[in-house]
């Protein structure tokens, strides 16, 4: 029987001729990422498997908003120095780990990447078997260089057509989550003739959000767009992409006609079976609009936001907070004038961090507030008070809504 | 550890996420203090009602969300096992790797009412509640080994990768 993409990657990493859903394998990890939060409860290792296959990225709490976080960063610096870890991204070179992984081509096609952050499935945009694992498992990989995987059944998404203006990767994902719901203990695979119409930033948004339907991996086919992106970001050419076999076994195959999609919005609480086409969403006033996170703090998101907000003003009763996904995105956005346009429109452009997205700092919500976010997660209590409501949509929808003060179809604002 | 666990149950619903189990604001707190906030909004006051030896029973998709070390908090409260219709796989691995048994038992929601005393046989794959039994897939030997060791960290100590936290190493 043929193999899916993830089955091929895990077969290669575990030195087996073939694996299939239901198998449990022990696989060598190509890149293991440690983030700042790990160092708050840090069992200091005496030896590590491979400094070359390890990166340390400070992202969740930077610059440190508390002494606990400052102390964790001290440990992270000491650890990186002691073991000679060259891929160490301290404040100034920092960013949300999935963006830093992309900018430095740390997730390569056909390989295995691990990190504690649950949105590590973002690396699937680059044909990589990336997923989030618990902190103690990441410590174990740090020490031994390998870990185990239970191979999950795969759902194949066949993409056709091309998205209309105002429709982006976030809408593709919200459509998927709203239509088919959770994929608990399943892997998502994306490909098909429509793939070429999805730029890499949209692929990464979709791959990132696989965690929100409880998937293990969310992996895209490799193509010339992926190859070009990786080359631009300094990837070595020593990788071997994984293509699915024609007779690979899927538990389901679903087609998404990208050309038929409209902007979507997820209602508060979850995205599974809770996202609707924007014309079906209730008319809702918002107090905070947030653009950012690993999913939608990419340079393209800041470009879209700056374009929509350029020459307009954020509504009087609304706060718009924009958090670039990395310091590099921030620098590029300054150079290209996006930060100026956003600030002039009344937005606050923050330093890059995971802060508001996980309710930790810089953008936490109070009781009774309504937020429209382009970040990763809309669980109750996610961004602060459990008595706040978090709607989720694309950057275009959030930026358009910030101008109007209510959840608004970006196609109207753009028109 | 014993592969047979008996305990009083708490029952929660479907898709209980990691923000409900371990809120963001608790992430900068030490484990004992963070543990007082488990299910802070869904079941206010729950952490004070839990007794050592209790078992937590959940519905579908238990633990969707982050890699927050919920298992460390639950173990601190004395929870000895997790049972669910199914688990988010990151959450499930996290529990096993912390030495907290977590078993998938389809149909458990219909069999267990909060406060029931149930027995789990991890090796045989059997859940018993009074006179009723429900079979589930036995815990694979590799996971039993991790549970027997008390989780991944004690194994790394034994293998010489980490210093012995007791100072005996």
Coordinates of C-alpha atoms in Angstrom, one line a residue, chain A residues 92-329:
Chain A
X92 CA 16.5 41.7 19.2
X93 CA 16.7 38.6 17.0
X94 CA 13.5 37.2 18.5
X95 CA 10.1 36.4 17.1
X96 CA 7.2 34.0 17.5
X97 CA 9.0 30.6 17.1
X98 CA 7.0 29.5 14.0
X99 CA 7.9 32.7 12.2
X100 CA 11.5 32.4 13.2
X101 CA 11.5 28.8 12.1
X102 CA 10.2 30.0 8.7
X103 CA 12.6 32.9 8.3
X104 CA 15.6 30.7 9.1
X105 CA 14.4 27.6 7.1
X106 CA 14.5 25.4 10.1
X107 CA 11.5 23.3 9.0
X108 CA 12.7 21.5 5.8
X109 CA 10.7 19.3 3.5
X110 CA 10.6 15.6 4.3
X111 CA 12.0 16.2 7.8
X112 CA 10.8 16.1 11.4
X113 CA 10.6 19.1 13.7
X114 CA 9.5 19.3 17.3
X115 CA 8.7 22.1 19.7
X116 CA 6.5 22.6 22.8
X117 CA 4.2 25.1 21.2
X118 CA 1.0 23.5 20.1
X119 CA 1.0 25.5 16.8
X120 CA 4.2 23.9 15.7
X121 CA 2.1 22.2 13.0
X122 CA 2.8 25.5 11.2
X123 CA 5.9 23.9 9.9
X124 CA 3.7 21.6 7.7
X125 CA 3.5 24.5 5.2
X126 CA 7.0 23.5 4.2
X127 CA 6.2 19.8 3.8
X128 CA 7.6 19.0 7.2
X129 CA 6.3 16.7 9.9
X130 CA 6.1 19.3 12.6
X131 CA 3.9 19.1 15.7
X132 CA 3.7 20.3 19.3
X133 CA 4.8 18.1 22.1
X134 CA 4.9 18.5 25.8
X135 CA 7.8 20.2 27.6
X136 CA 9.1 17.0 29.2
X137 CA 9.1 15.3 25.8
X138 CA 11.0 18.1 24.3
X139 CA 13.6 17.7 27.1
X140 CA 13.7 14.0 26.3
X141 CA 14.4 14.8 22.6
X142 CA 17.0 17.3 23.6
X143 CA 18.8 14.5 25.5
X144 CA 18.3 11.6 23.2
X145 CA 17.6 13.1 19.7
X146 CA 14.5 11.0 19.1
X147 CA 10.9 10.3 20.1
X148 CA 7.9 8.1 19.3
X149 CA 4.9 8.7 17.1
X150 CA 1.6 6.9 16.9
X151 CA 0.8 7.3 13.2
X152 CA -2.7 8.8 12.8
X153 CA -5.1 8.3 9.9
X154 CA -4.9 11.1 7.3
X155 CA -7.6 13.3 5.9
X156 CA -6.8 14.6 2.4
X157 CA -7.9 18.1 1.4
X158 CA -7.9 18.5 -2.4
X159 CA -7.7 22.2 -3.2
X160 CA -9.2 23.5 -6.5
X161 CA -9.6 27.0 -8.0
X162 CA -8.1 30.2 -6.6
X163 CA -9.4 32.5 -3.8
X164 CA -11.2 35.8 -4.7
X165 CA -9.9 39.1 -3.5
X166 CA -10.5 39.6 0.2
X167 CA -10.4 35.9 0.9
X168 CA -7.2 34.5 2.5
X169 CA -5.7 31.5 4.2
X170 CA -7.6 32.3 7.4
X171 CA -10.9 32.0 5.6
X172 CA -9.9 28.7 4.0
X173 CA -9.2 27.3 7.5
X174 CA -12.3 28.8 9.1
X175 CA -14.4 27.3 6.3
X176 CA -12.7 23.9 6.9
X177 CA -13.2 24.0 10.6
X178 CA -16.8 25.3 10.3
X179 CA -17.8 22.7 7.8
X180 CA -16.1 19.5 9.0
X181 CA -15.3 20.2 12.6
X182 CA -12.7 18.4 14.7
X183 CA -10.1 16.1 13.3
X184 CA -9.0 14.7 16.7
X185 CA -6.1 12.2 16.3
X186 CA -6.0 12.7 12.6
X187 CA -3.4 14.2 10.2
X188 CA -4.4 16.8 7.6
X189 CA -2.8 16.7 4.2
X190 CA -3.2 19.6 1.7
X191 CA -2.6 19.5 -2.1
X192 CA -4.2 19.5 -5.5
X193 CA -4.4 21.8 -8.4
X194 CA -5.5 24.8 -6.3
X195 CA -2.4 24.7 -4.2
X196 CA -0.4 26.9 -6.6
X197 CA -2.8 29.8 -6.0
X198 CA -2.1 29.8 -2.2
X199 CA 1.0 31.8 -1.3
X200 CA 3.3 30.5 1.4
X201 CA 1.9 32.9 4.1
X202 CA -1.6 31.5 3.6
X203 CA -0.3 28.0 3.7
X204 CA 1.4 28.7 7.0
X205 CA -1.8 30.2 8.4
X206 CA -3.7 27.1 7.5
X207 CA -1.1 24.7 8.7
X208 CA -0.7 26.6 12.0
X209 CA -4.5 26.4 12.7
X210 CA -4.6 22.6 12.3
X211 CA -4.1 22.6 16.1
X212 CA -7.6 24.2 16.4
X213 CA -9.3 21.2 14.9
X214 CA -7.2 19.0 17.2
X215 CA -5.1 17.5 14.3
X216 CA -1.7 15.9 14.9
X217 CA 0.0 17.2 11.7
X218 CA -1.2 19.5 8.9
X219 CA 1.2 19.1 6.0
X220 CA 1.3 20.7 2.5
X221 CA 2.6 19.2 -0.7
X222 CA 6.0 20.6 -1.9
X223 CA 6.0 22.7 -5.0
X224 CA 8.0 25.5 -6.7
X225 CA 6.6 28.2 -4.5
X226 CA 7.8 26.3 -1.4
X227 CA 11.2 25.7 -3.0
X228 CA 11.5 29.4 -3.8
X229 CA 10.6 30.5 -0.3
X230 CA 13.1 28.1 1.3
X231 CA 15.8 29.2 -1.1
X232 CA 15.2 32.8 -0.3
X233 CA 15.5 32.0 3.4
X234 CA 18.8 30.3 3.2
X235 CA 17.7 26.6 3.2
X236 CA 20.4 24.0 2.3
X237 CA 19.5 21.9 -0.8
X238 CA 20.1 18.7 1.1
X239 CA 16.5 17.9 1.8
X240 CA 14.2 15.4 0.1
X241 CA 10.5 16.4 -0.1
X242 CA 7.8 13.8 0.6
X243 CA 5.1 13.4 -2.0
X244 CA 2.0 11.2 -1.4
X245 CA 1.8 8.0 -3.3
X246 CA -1.1 7.7 -5.7
X247 CA -2.5 4.8 -3.8
X248 CA -2.0 6.3 -0.3
X249 CA -4.7 5.4 2.2
X250 CA -6.9 8.3 3.4
X251 CA -9.7 8.0 6.0
X252 CA -11.5 10.8 4.0
X253 CA -10.8 13.0 0.9
X254 CA -12.5 16.4 0.9
X255 CA -12.5 19.0 -1.9
X256 CA -12.2 22.7 -1.2
X257 CA -13.1 25.0 -4.1
X258 CA -11.1 28.1 -3.1
X259 CA -12.9 30.2 -5.7
X260 CA -16.2 29.6 -4.0
X261 CA -15.1 30.8 -0.6
X262 CA -16.1 34.0 1.1
X263 CA -14.7 35.6 4.3
X264 CA -15.5 33.6 7.4
X265 CA -15.8 34.4 11.1
X266 CA -15.6 32.0 14.1
X267 CA -17.8 32.8 17.0
X268 CA -16.4 32.7 20.6
X269 CA -15.3 29.5 22.3
X270 CA -14.0 27.3 19.5
X271 CA -13.7 27.2 15.7
X272 CA -14.9 23.7 15.1
X273 CA -18.5 23.8 13.8
X274 CA -18.5 27.4 15.0
X275 CA -17.3 29.4 12.0
X276 CA -19.8 30.9 9.5
X277 CA -19.6 32.9 6.3
X278 CA -19.5 36.5 7.3
X279 CA -23.0 37.4 5.9
X280 CA -24.4 34.9 8.5
X281 CA -22.6 36.4 11.5
X282 CA -24.5 38.5 13.9
X283 CA -23.9 42.3 13.8
X284 CA -21.6 42.8 16.7
X285 CA -19.8 45.8 18.1
X286 CA -16.2 45.2 19.1
X287 CA -14.0 47.0 21.7
X288 CA -10.6 45.4 20.7
X289 CA -9.3 44.3 17.3
X290 CA -6.1 42.2 17.3
X291 CA -3.9 41.4 14.4
X292 CA -0.9 39.2 15.1
X293 CA 0.3 35.8 16.3
X294 CA 2.2 33.1 14.5
X295 CA -0.9 32.6 12.3
X296 CA -1.5 36.2 11.1
X297 CA 1.3 38.5 12.2
X298 CA 3.2 37.9 9.0
X299 CA 4.5 40.7 6.8
X300 CA 1.6 40.1 4.4
X301 CA -0.8 40.6 7.2
X302 CA 0.7 43.9 8.1
X303 CA 0.6 44.9 4.4
X304 CA -3.1 44.1 4.2
X305 CA -3.8 45.9 7.4
X306 CA -1.8 49.0 6.3
X307 CA -3.6 49.0 2.9
X308 CA -7.1 48.9 4.5
X309 CA -6.3 51.4 7.2
X310 CA -4.2 53.8 5.1
X311 CA -5.9 57.2 5.1
X312 CA -8.6 55.9 7.5
X313 CA -9.0 55.9 11.3
X314 CA -9.7 53.2 13.8
X315 CA -13.2 53.8 15.2
X316 CA -13.3 55.9 18.3
X317 CA -14.5 53.2 20.7
X318 CA -12.1 50.5 19.4
X319 CA -8.5 49.6 20.2
X320 CA -6.5 48.1 17.4
X321 CA -3.4 46.2 18.5
X322 CA -1.0 44.9 15.9
X323 CA 1.7 42.5 16.9
X324 CA 4.3 41.5 14.2
X325 CA 5.2 37.8 14.2
X326 CA 8.9 38.6 14.5
X327 CA 11.5 41.4 14.9
X328 CA 12.3 40.8 11.2
X329 CA 8.7 41.4 10.2

